[in-house]
Short mmCIF file of C-alpha atoms in Angstrom, two decimals:
data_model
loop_
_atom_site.label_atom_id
_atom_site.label_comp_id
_atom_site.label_asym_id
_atom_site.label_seq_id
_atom_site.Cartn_x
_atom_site.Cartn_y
_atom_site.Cartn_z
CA UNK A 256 66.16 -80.80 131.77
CA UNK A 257 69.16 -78.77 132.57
CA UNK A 258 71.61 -81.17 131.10
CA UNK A 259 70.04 -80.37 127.70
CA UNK A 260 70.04 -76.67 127.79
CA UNK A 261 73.17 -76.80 128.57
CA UNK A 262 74.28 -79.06 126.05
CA UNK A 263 72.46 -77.01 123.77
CA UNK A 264 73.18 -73.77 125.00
CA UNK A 265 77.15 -75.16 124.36
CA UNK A 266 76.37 -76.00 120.99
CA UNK A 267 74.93 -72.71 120.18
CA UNK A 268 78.13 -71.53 121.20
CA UNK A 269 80.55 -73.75 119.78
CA UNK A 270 83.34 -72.46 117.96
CA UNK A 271 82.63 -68.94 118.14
CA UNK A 272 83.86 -66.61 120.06
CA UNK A 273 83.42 -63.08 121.39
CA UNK A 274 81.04 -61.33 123.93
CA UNK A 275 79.01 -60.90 121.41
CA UNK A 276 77.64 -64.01 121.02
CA UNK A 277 76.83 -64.93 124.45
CA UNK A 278 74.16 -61.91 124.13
CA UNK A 279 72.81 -62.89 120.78
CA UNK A 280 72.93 -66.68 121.97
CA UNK A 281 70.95 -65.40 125.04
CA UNK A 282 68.03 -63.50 122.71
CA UNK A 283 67.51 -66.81 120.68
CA UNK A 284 67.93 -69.48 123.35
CA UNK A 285 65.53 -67.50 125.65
CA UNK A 286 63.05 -65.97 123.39
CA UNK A 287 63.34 -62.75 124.34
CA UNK A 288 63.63 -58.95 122.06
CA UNK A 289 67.14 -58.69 123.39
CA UNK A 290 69.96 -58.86 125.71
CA UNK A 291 72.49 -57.43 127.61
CA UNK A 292 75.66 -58.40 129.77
CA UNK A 293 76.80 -55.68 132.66
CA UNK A 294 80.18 -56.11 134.13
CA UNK A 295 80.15 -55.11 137.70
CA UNK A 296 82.08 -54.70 140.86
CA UNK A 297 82.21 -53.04 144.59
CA UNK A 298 78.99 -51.67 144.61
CA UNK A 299 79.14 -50.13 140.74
CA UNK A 300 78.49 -50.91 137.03
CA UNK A 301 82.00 -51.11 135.15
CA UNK A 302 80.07 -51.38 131.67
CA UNK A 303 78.47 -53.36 129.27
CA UNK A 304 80.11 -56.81 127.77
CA UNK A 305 78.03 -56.84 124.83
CA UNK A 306 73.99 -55.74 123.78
CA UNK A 307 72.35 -57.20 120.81
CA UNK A 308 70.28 -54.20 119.34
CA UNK A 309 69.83 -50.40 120.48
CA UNK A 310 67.06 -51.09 122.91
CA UNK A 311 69.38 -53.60 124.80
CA UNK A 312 72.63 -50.88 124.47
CA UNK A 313 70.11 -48.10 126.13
CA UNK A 314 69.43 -50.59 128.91
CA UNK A 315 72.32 -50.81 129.43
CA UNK A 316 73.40 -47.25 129.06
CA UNK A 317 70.57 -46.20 131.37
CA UNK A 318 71.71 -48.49 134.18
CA UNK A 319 75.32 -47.14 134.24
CA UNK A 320 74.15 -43.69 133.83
CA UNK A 321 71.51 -43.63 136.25
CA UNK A 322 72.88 -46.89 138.96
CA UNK A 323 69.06 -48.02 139.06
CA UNK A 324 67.48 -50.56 136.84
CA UNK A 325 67.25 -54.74 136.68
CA UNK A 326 70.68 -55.04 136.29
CA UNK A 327 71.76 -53.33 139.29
CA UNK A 328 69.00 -54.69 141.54
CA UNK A 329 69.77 -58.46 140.32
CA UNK A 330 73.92 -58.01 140.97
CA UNK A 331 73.38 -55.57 144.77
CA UNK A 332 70.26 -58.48 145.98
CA UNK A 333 72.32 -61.48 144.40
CA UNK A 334 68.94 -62.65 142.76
CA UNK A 335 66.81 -62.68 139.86
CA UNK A 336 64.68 -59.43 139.11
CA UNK A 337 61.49 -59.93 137.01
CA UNK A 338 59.58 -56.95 135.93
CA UNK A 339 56.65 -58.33 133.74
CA UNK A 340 55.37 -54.77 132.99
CA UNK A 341 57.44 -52.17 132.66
CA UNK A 342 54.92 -49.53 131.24
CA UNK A 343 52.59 -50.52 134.62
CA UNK A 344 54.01 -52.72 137.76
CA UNK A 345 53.04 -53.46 140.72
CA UNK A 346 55.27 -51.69 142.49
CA UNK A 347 56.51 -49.03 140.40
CA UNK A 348 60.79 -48.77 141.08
CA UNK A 349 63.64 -47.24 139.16
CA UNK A 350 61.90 -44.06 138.79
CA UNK A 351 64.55 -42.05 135.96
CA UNK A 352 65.00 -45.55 134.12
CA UNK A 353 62.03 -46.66 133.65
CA UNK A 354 60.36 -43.80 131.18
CA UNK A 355 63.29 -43.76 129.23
CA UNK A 356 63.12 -47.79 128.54
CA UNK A 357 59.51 -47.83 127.85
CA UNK A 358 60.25 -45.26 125.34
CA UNK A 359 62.18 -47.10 123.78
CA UNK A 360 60.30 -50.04 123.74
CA UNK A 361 61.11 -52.33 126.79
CA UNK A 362 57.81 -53.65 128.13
CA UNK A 363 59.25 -56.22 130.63
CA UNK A 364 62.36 -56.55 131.60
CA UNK A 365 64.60 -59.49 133.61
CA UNK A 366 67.45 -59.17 135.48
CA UNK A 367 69.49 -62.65 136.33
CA UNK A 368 72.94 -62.40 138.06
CA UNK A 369 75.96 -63.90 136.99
CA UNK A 370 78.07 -65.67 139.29
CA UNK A 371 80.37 -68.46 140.12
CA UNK A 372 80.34 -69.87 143.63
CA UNK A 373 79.99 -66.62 145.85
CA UNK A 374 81.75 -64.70 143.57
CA UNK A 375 79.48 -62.37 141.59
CA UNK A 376 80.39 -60.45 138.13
CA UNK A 377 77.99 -58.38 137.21
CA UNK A 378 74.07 -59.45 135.55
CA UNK A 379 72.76 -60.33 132.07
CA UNK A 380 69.57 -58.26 131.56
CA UNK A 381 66.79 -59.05 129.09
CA UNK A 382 64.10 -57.57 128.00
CA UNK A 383 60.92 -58.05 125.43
CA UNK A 384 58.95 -55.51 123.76
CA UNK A 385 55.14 -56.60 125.18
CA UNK A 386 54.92 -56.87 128.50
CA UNK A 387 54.45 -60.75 130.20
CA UNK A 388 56.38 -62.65 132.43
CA UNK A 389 58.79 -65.32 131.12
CA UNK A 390 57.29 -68.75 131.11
CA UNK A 391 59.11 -71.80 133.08
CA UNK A 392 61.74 -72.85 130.64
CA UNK A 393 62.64 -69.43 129.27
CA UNK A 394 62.95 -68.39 133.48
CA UNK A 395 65.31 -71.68 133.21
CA UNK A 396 66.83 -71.12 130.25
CA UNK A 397 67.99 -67.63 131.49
CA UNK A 398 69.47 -69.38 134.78
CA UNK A 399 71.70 -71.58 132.82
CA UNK A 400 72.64 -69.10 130.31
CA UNK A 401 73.76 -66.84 133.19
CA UNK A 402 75.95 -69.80 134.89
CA UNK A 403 77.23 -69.79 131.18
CA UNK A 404 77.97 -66.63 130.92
CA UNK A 405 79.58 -66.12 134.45
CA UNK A 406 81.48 -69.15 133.02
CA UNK A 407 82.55 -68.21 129.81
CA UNK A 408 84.08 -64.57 131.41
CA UNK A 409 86.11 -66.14 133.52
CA UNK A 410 87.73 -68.80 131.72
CA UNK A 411 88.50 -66.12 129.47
CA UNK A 412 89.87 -64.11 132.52
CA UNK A 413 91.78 -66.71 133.08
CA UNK A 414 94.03 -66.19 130.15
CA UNK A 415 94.81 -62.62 130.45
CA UNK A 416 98.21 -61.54 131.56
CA UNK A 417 98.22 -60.37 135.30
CA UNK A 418 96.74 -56.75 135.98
CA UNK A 419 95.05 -56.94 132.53
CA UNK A 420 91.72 -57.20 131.14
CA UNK A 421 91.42 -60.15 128.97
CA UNK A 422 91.21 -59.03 125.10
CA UNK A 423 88.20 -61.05 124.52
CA UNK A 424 86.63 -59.09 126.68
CA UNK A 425 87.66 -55.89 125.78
CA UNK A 426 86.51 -56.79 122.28
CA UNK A 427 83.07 -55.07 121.17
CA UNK A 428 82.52 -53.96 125.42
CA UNK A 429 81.73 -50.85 126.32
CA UNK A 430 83.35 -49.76 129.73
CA UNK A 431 83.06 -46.29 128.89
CA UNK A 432 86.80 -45.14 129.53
CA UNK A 433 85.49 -41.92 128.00
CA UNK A 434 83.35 -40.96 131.41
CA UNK A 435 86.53 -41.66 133.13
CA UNK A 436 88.78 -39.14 131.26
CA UNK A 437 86.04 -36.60 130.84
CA UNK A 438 85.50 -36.79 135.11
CA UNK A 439 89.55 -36.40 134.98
CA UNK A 440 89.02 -33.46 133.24
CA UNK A 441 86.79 -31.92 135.00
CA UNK A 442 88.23 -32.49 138.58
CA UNK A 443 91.10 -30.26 137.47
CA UNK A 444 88.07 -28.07 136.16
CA UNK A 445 86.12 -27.77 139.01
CA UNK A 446 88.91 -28.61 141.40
CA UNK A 447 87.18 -31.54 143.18
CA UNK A 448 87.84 -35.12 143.03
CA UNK A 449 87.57 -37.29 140.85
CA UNK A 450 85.27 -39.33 142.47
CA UNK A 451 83.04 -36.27 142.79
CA UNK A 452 83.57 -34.90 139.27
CA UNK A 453 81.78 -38.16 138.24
CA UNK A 454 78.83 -37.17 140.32
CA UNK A 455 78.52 -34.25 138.36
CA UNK A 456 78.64 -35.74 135.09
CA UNK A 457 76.41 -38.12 136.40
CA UNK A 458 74.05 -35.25 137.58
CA UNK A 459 74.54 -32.83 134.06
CA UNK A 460 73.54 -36.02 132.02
CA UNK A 461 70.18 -36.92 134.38
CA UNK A 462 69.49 -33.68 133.99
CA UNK A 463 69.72 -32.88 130.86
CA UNK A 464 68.16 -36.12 129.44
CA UNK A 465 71.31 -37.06 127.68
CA UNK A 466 73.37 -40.58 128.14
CA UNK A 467 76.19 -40.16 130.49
CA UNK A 468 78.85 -41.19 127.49
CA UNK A 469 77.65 -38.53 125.40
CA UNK A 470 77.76 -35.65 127.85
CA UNK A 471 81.42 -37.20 128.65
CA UNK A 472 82.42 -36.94 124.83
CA UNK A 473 81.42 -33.44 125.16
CA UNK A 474 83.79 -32.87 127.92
CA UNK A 475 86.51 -34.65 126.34
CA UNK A 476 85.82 -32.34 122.95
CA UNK A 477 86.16 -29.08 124.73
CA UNK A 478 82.48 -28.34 123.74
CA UNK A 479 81.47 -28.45 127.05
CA UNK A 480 82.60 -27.27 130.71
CA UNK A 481 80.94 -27.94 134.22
CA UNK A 482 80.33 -25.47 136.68
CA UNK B 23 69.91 -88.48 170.09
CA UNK B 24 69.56 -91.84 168.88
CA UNK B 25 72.29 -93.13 166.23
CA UNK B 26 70.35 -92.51 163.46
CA UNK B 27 69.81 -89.07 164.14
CA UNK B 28 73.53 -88.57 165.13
CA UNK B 29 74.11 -89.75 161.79
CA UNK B 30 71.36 -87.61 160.06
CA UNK B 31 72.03 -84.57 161.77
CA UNK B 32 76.30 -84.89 160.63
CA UNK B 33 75.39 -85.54 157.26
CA UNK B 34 73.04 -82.19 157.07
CA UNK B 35 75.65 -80.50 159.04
CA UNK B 36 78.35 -81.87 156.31
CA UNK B 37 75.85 -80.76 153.15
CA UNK B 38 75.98 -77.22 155.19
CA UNK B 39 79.40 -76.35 154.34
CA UNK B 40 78.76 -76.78 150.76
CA UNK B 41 76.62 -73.68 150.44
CA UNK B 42 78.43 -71.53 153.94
CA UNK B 43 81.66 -70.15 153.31
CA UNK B 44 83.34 -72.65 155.82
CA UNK B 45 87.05 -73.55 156.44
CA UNK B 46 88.37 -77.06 155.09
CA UNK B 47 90.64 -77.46 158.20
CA UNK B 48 87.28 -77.51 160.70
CA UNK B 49 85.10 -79.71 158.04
CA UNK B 50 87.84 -82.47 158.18
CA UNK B 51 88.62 -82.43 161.79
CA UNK B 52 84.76 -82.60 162.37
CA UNK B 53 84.64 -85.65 160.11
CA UNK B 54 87.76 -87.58 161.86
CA UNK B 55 85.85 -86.66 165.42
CA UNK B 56 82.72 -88.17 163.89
CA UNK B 57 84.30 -91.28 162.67
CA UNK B 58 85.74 -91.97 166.42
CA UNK B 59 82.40 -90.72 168.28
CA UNK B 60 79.56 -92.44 165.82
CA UNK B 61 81.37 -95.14 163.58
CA UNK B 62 83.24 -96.81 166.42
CA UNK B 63 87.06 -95.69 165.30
CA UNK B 64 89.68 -95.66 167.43
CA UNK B 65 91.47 -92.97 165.66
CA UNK B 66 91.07 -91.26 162.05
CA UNK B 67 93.02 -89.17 159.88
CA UNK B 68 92.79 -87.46 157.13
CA UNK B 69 95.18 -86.38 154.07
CA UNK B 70 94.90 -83.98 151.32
CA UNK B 71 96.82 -83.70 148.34
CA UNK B 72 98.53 -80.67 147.44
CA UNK B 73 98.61 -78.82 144.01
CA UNK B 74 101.63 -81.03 143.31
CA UNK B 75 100.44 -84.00 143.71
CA UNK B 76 102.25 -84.81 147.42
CA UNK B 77 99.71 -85.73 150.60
CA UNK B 78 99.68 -83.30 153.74
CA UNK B 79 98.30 -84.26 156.84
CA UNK B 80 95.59 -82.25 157.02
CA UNK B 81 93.31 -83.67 160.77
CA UNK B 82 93.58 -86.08 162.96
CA UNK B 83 91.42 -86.92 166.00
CA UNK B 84 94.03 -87.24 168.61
CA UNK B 85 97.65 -86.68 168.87
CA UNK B 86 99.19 -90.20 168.84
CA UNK B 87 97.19 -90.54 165.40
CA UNK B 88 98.73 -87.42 164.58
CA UNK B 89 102.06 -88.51 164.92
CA UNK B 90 101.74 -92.04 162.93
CA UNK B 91 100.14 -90.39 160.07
CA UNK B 92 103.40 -87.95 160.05
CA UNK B 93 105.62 -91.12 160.03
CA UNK B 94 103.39 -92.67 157.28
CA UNK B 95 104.51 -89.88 154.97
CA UNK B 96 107.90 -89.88 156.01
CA UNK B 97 108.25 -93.54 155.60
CA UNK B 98 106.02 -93.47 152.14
CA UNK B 99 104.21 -96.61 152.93
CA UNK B 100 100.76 -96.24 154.87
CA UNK B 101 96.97 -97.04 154.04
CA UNK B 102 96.31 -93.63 153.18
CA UNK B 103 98.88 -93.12 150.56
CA UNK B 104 97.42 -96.57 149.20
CA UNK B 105 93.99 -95.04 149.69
CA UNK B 106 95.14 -92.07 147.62
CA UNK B 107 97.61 -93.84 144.89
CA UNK B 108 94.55 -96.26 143.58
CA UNK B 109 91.72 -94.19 144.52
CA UNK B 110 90.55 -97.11 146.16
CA UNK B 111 89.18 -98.38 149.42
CA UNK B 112 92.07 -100.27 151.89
CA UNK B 113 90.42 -103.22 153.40
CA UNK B 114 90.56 -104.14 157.05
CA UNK B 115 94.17 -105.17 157.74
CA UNK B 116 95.82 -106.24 161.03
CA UNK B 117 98.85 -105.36 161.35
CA UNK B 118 102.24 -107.34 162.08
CA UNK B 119 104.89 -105.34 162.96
CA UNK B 120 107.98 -105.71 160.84
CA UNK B 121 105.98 -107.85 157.90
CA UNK B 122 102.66 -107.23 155.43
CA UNK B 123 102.00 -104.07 153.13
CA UNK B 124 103.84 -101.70 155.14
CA UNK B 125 106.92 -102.81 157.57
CA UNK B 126 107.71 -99.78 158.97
CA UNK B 127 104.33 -98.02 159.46
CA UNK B 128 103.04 -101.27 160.85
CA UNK B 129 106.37 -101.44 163.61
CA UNK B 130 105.27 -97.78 164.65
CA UNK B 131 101.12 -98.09 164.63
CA UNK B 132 101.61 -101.15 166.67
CA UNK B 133 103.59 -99.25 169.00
CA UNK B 134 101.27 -96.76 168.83
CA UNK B 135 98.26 -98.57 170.34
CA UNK B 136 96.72 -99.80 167.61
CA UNK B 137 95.91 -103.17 166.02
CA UNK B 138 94.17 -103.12 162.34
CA UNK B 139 93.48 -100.21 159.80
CA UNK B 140 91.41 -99.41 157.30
CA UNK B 141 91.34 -96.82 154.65
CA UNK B 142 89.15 -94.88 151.96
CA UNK B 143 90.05 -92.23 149.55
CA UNK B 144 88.50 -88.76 149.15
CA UNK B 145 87.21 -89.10 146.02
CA UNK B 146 85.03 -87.45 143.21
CA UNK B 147 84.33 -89.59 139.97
CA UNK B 148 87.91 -89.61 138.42
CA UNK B 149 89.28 -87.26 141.00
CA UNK B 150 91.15 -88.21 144.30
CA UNK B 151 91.71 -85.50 146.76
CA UNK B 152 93.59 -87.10 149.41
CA UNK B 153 92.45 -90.11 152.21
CA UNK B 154 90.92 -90.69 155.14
CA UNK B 155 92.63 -93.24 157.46
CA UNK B 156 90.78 -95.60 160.39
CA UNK B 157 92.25 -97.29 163.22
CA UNK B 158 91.12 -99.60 165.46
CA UNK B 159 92.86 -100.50 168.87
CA UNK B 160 91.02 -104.08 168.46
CA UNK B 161 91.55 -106.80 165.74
CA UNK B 162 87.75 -106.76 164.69
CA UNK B 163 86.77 -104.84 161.58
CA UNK B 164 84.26 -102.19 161.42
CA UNK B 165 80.89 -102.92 160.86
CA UNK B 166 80.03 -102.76 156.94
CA UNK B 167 76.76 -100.69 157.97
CA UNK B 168 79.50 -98.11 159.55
CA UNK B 169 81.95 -98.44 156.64
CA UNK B 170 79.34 -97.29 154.18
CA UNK B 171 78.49 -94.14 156.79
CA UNK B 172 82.22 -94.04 156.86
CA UNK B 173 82.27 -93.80 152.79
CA UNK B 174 79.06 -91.49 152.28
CA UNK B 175 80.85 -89.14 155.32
CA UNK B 176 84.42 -89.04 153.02
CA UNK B 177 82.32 -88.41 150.21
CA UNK B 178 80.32 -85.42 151.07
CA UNK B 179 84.12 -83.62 152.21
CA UNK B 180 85.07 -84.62 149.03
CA UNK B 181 82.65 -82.72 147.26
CA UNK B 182 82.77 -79.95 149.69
CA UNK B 183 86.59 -79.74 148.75
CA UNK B 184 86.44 -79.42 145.13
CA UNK B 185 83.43 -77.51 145.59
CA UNK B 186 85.63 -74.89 147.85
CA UNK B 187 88.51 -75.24 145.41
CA UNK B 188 86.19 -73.94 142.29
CA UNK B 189 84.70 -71.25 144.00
CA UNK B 190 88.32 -69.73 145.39
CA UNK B 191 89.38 -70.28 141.74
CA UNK B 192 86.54 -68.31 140.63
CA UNK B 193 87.03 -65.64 143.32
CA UNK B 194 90.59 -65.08 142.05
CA UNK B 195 89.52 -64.94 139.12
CA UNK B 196 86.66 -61.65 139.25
CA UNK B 197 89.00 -60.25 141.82
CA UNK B 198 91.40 -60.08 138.73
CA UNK B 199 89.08 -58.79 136.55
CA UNK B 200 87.93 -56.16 139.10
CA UNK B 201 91.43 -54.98 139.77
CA UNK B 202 92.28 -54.60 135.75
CA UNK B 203 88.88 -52.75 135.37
CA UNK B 204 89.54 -50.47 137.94
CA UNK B 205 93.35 -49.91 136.71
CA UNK B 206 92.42 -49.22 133.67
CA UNK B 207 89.66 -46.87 135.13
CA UNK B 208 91.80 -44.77 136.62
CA UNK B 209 94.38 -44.49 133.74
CA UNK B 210 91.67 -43.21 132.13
CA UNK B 211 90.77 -40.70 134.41
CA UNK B 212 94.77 -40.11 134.94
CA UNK B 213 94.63 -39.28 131.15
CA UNK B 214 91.59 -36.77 131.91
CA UNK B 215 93.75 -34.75 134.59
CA UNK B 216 96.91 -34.79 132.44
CA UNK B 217 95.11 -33.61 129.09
CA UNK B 218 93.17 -31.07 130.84
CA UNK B 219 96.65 -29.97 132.96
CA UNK B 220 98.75 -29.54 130.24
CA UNK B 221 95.82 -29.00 127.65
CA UNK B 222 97.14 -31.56 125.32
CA UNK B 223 94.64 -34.34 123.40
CA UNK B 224 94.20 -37.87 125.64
CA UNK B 225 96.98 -39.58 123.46
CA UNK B 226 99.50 -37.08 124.51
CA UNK B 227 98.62 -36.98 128.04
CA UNK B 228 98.74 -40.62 128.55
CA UNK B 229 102.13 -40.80 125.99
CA UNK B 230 103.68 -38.38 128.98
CA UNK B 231 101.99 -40.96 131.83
CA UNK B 232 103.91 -43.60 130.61
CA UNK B 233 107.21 -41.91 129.40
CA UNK B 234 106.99 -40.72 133.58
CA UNK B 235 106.54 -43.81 134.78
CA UNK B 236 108.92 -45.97 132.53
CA UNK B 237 111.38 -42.70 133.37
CA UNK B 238 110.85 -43.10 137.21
CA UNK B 239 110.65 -46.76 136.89
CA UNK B 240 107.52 -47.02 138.01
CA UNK B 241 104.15 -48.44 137.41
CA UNK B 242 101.71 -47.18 135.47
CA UNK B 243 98.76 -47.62 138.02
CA UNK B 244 100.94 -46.28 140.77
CA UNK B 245 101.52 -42.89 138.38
CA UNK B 246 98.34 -42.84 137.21
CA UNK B 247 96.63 -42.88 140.90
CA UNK B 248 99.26 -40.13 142.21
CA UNK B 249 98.02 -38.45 138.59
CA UNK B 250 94.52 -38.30 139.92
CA UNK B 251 95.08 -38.12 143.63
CA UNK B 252 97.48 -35.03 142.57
CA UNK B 253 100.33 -36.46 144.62
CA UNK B 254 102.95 -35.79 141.80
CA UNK B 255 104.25 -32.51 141.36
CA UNK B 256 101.50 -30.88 139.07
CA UNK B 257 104.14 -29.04 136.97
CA UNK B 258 105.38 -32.44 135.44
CA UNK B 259 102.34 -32.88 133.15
CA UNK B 260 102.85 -29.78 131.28
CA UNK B 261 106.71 -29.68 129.79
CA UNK B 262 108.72 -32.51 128.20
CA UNK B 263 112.05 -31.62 130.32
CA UNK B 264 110.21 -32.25 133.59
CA UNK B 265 110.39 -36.06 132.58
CA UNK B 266 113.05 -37.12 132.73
#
């Protein structure tokens, strides 16, 4: 019954905090390899809330680097994305992320979006390392732990002084200011706009193989120049 | 259509709004029209209570119904404040003028046109949103079979209401997230023009963001989007004496 997982999802949670646990709390509740929680808005991926091992950051990391993956799908549709085999679907779909995340060891992966009313924030993402679908609870499970989560963001929201980003959620996220200052850079580099100097990051890191943050880092070090 | 399938189809038009972005004003009005055209009512009202606590009228099926409901909050004393103080269902009253429950009201709803009244809150477990009001032109009180239509009809707006209320809270809420996301997003690409402008290190370029907009009185938002839209004189970024 719902009422239960909630109730036990709650106590899972109970006393404490942090981003971090709502992924972690996710992984064990579910029965999955891992999780993820991407913050999104407009039409784009603002960054991660939390991941609870390396596979689940690169998921992540992919998705923000490349704008393809569950994640995306689940928050643009506005519904649950369920790829049972990564390595071999049906229909095959999110052609740069998938190699990437079945090299490192995604063989399914689940996308459920989080949202509150018809407001939507973003998606939790989850994925296991064997491919298989998720069974009845765990597909329930994962719907109540998104409500949750979509819950739990903006109550914390809810605190933060107006124009700011609640500290909680700051804490342990990765929104990846440093692809912001690195495309600020390199707008007065290339002299374009900013908006467009993130496209070429964007296209440098698919490229080149390399995760979007890194090639920024580069860019903010002086080790590395566009155009 | 028959009765019962007047009734069905308002209650499934009703359930509608809680899943259609839909506009409280229209879902209230449609459920004082319904009350007059399916339950037998003379007239109906409704009231909702504000954030502070104080009813508004809020619909009303016809003017003259209109008008007593704004003398029943000017005077205080009404079935649908009753409705709303107790959370409870007013039973059929006639009225008298000048004597009962409420004096006044009574004087001016007997003037009005109409004989009796009857009353149920808009209610959700421990919550009370505001009242619906019923009058009748006759002395006869409504059919119990209509008052429990009557009820299930005030409940479903009820739960439409809050429902409406939580999801424009949460709406506020991720529109206030999204807007300090995408602040600080472009500070931080602000930063990335400044750095790169005056070739300093990030801390220094967004040190001289903020001494120009505290200097200029300004926002840092507002500086940082003229930072990246190059609106501000590009020479600023790269000496101390241009800010001040």
């Amino acid at each position: 019954m719902a009422g239960d997982r909630l109730r036990r999802i709650l106590a899972e949670l109970a006393g404490v905090g942090g981003s971090a646990r709502l992924c972690e709390v996710s992984t064990s509740v579910i029965g999955v390899s891992g999780a993820g929680i991407m913050i999104m808005s407009g039409d784009v991926p603002h960054g991660s809330l939390c991941s609870t091992n390396e596979v689940s950051a690169l998921i992540e990391d992919l998705q923000y680097t490349l704008g393809e993956g569950p994640c995306v799908d689940a928050y643009r549709a506005d519904q649950v994305v369920l790829e049972p085999d990564l390595a071999d679907p049906v229909v095959p779909r999110w052609l740069a992320f998938t190699p990437p995340a079945v090299a490192a060891g995604a063989r399914a992966v689940f996308g459920f979006p989080l949202r509150l009313g018809v407001a939507r924030l973003g998606a939790i993402n989850l994925y296991r390392d064997r491919p298989g679908p998720l069974d009845n609870d765990q597909h329930a499970d994962a719907l109540v732990m998104a409500d949750v989560a979509a819950r739990w963001v903006l109550d914390v929201q809810a605190g933060a002084p107006e124009g700011a980003l609640a500290s909680s959620l700051a804490d342990g996220a990765d929104f990846h200011y440093v692809v912001h200052n690195a495309a600020g850079m390199v707008s007065v580099q290339l002299g374009v706009s900013v908006t467009e100097a993130l496209i070429r990051l964007r296209a440098h890191a698919f490229s080149s193989g390399r995760p979007l943050g890194d090639v920024a880092r580069d860019v903010v070090d002086r080790t590395l120049r566009l155009g | 259509m028959s009765r019962e399938e007047s009734l069905i189809r308002s209650l499934v038009d009703m359930a509608d709004t809680l899943v259609d972005d839909y506009d409280v004003i229209d879902l209230l009005t449609g459920l004082t029209d319904r009350c007059v055209t399916l339950l037998g009512a003379s007239a109906a009202g409704v009231m909702l209570a504000s954030a502070e606590g104080d009813l508004r009228l809020v619909a009303s099926s016809s003017e003259a119904m209109r008008v007593l409901e704004v003398f029943e909050l000017q005077a205080q004393e009404g079935p649908c404040l009753d409705a709303y103080r107790t959370g409870r269902r007013v039973e059929h009253e006639n009225l008298r003028s000048g004597t009962g429950r409420w004096p006044r009201f009574s004087a001016v709803a007997l003037q009005a046109g109409f004989q009796s009244v009857f009353a149920l809150p808009l209610r959700l477990r421990e919550t009370t949103v505001g009242a619906l009001n019923l009058f009748h032109v006759g002395q006869a009180p409504m059919d119990e079979r209509d008052v429990v239509v009557a009820q299930a009809f005030a409940d479903l707006a009820s739960i439409s209401i809050l429902q409406h209320r939580a999801t424009t809270e949460a709406q506020r809420l991720n529109e206030q997230l999204s807007v300090a996301l995408t602040s600080r997003v472009v500070i931080e690409q602000a930063k990335g023009v400044i750095s790169e402008r005056a070739g300093v290190d990030l801390a220094e370029a967004f040190a001289r963001l903020r001494a120009y907009a505290r200097n200029h009185n300004l926002l840092l938002t507002d500086v940082a989007q003229a930072a990246v839209d190059g609106t501000v004189d590009r020479s600023v970024w790269t000496g101390n004496a241009a800010l001040g």
